[in-house]
Short mmCIF file of N, CA and C in Angstrom, two decimals:
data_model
loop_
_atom_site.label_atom_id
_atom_site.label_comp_id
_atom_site.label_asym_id
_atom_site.label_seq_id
_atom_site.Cartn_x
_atom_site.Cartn_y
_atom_site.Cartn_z
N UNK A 1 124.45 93.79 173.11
CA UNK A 1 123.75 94.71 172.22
C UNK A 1 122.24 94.59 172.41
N UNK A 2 121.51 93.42 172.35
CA UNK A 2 120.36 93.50 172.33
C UNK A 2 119.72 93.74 173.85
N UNK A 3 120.64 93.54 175.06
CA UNK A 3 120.38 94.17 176.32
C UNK A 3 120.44 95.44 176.08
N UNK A 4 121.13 96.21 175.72
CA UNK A 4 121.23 97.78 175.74
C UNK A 4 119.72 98.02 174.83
N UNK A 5 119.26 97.50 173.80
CA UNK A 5 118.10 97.85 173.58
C UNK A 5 116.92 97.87 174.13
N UNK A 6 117.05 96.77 174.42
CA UNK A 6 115.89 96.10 176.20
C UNK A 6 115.97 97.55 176.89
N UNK A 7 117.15 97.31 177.36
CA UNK A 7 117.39 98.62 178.54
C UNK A 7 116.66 100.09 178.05
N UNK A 8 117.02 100.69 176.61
CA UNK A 8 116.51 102.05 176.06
C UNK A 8 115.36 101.78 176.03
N UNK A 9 114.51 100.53 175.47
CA UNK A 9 112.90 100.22 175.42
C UNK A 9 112.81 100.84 176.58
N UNK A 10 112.66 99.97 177.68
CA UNK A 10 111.87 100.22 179.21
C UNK A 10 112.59 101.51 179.42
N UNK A 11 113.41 102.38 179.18
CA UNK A 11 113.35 104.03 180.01
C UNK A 11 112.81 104.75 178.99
N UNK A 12 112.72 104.49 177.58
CA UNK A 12 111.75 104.89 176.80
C UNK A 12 110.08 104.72 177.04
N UNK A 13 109.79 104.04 177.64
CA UNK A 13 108.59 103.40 178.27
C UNK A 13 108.21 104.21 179.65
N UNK A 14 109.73 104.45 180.35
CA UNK A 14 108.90 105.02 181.42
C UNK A 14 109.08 106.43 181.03
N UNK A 15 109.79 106.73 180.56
CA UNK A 15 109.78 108.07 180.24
C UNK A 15 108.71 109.03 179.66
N UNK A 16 107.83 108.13 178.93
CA UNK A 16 106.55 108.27 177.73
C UNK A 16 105.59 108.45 178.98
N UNK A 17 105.06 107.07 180.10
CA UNK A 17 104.43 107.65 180.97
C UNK A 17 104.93 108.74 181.97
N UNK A 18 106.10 108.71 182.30
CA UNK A 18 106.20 109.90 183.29
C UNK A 18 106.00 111.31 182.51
N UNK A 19 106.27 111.37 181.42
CA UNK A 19 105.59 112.69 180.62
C UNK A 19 104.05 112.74 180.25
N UNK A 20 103.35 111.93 180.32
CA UNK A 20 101.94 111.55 180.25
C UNK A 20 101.24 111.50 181.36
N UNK A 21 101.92 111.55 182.49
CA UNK A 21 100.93 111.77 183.40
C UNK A 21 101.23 112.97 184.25
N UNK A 22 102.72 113.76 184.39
CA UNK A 22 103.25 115.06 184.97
C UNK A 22 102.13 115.87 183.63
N UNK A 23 102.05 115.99 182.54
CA UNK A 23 101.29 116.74 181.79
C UNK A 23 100.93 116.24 180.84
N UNK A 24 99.62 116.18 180.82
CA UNK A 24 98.50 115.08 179.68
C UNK A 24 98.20 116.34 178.47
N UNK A 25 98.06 117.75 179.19
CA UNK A 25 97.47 118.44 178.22
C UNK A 25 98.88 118.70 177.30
N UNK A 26 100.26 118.79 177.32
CA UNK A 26 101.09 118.93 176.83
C UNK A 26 101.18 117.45 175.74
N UNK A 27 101.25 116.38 176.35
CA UNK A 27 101.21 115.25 175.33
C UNK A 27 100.16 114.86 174.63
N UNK A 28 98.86 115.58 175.07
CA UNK A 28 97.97 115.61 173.44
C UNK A 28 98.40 116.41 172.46
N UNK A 29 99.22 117.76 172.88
CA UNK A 29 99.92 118.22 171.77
C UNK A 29 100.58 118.03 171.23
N UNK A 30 101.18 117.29 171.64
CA UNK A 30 102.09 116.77 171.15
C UNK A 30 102.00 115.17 170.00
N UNK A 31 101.05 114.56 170.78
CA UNK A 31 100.16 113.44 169.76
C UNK A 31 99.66 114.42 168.51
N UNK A 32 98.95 114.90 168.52
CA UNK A 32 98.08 115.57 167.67
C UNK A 32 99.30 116.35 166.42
N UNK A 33 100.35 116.96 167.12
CA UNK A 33 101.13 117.19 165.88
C UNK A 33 101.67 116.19 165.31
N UNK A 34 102.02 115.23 165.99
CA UNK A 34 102.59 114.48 165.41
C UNK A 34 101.58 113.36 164.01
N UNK A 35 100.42 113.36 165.07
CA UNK A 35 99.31 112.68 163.28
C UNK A 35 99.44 113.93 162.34
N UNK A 36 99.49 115.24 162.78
CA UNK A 36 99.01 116.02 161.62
C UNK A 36 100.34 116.10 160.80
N UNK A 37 101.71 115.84 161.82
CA UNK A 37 102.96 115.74 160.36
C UNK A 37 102.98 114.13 160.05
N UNK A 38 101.80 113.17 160.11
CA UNK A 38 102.52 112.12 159.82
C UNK A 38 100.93 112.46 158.31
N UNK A 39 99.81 112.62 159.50
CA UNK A 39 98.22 113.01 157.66
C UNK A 39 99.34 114.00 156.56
N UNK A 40 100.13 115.26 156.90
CA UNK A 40 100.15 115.77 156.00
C UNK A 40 101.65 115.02 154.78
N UNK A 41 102.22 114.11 155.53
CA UNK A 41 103.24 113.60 154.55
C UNK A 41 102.55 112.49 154.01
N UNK A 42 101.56 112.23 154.61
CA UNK A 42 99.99 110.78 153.48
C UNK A 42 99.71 111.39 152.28
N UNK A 43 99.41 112.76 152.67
CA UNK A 43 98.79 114.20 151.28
C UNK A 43 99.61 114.08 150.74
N UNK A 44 100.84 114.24 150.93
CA UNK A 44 101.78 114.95 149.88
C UNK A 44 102.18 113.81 149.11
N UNK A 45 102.35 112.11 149.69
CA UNK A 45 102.46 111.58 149.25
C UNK A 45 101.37 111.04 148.15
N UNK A 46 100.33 111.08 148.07
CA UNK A 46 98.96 110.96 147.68
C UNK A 46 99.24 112.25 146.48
N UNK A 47 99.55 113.25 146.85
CA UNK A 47 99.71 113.98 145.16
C UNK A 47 100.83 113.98 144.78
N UNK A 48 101.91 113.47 145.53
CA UNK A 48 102.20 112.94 144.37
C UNK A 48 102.82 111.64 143.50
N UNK A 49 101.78 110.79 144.09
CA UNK A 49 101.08 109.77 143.07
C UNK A 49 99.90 110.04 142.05
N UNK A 50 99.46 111.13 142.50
CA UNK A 50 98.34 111.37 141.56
C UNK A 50 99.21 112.28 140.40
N UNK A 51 100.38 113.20 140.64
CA UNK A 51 100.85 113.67 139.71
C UNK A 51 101.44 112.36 138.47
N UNK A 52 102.09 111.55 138.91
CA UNK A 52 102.75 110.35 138.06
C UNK A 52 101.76 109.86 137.20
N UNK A 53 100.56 109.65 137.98
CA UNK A 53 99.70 108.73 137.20
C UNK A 53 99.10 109.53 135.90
N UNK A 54 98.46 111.18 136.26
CA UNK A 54 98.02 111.87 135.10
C UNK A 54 99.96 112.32 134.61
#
């Protein structure tokens, strides 16, 4: 079991660079959405904590 994870790490690994370097301008888009769905679930979480508290 923990070989088969080893194993998915490293083709997960190469897989990340071989898509990062065949197309960089595609995986900034792909970065970039991904902060903006990870900032906008911070917001939502952020109001609503601010809803609980008032």
């Amino acid at each position: 079991m923990a070989q088969t994870k080893k194993i998915a790490g490293y083709v997960l690994v190469v897989f990340v660079l071989y898509t990062i370097i065949t197309s960089p301008e595609r995986s900034a888009d792909l970065v970039q959405i991904g902060f903006e769905g990870i900032s906008s679930a911070a917001q939502g979480v952020g109001r609503f904590m601010t809803s609980l508290v008032n």
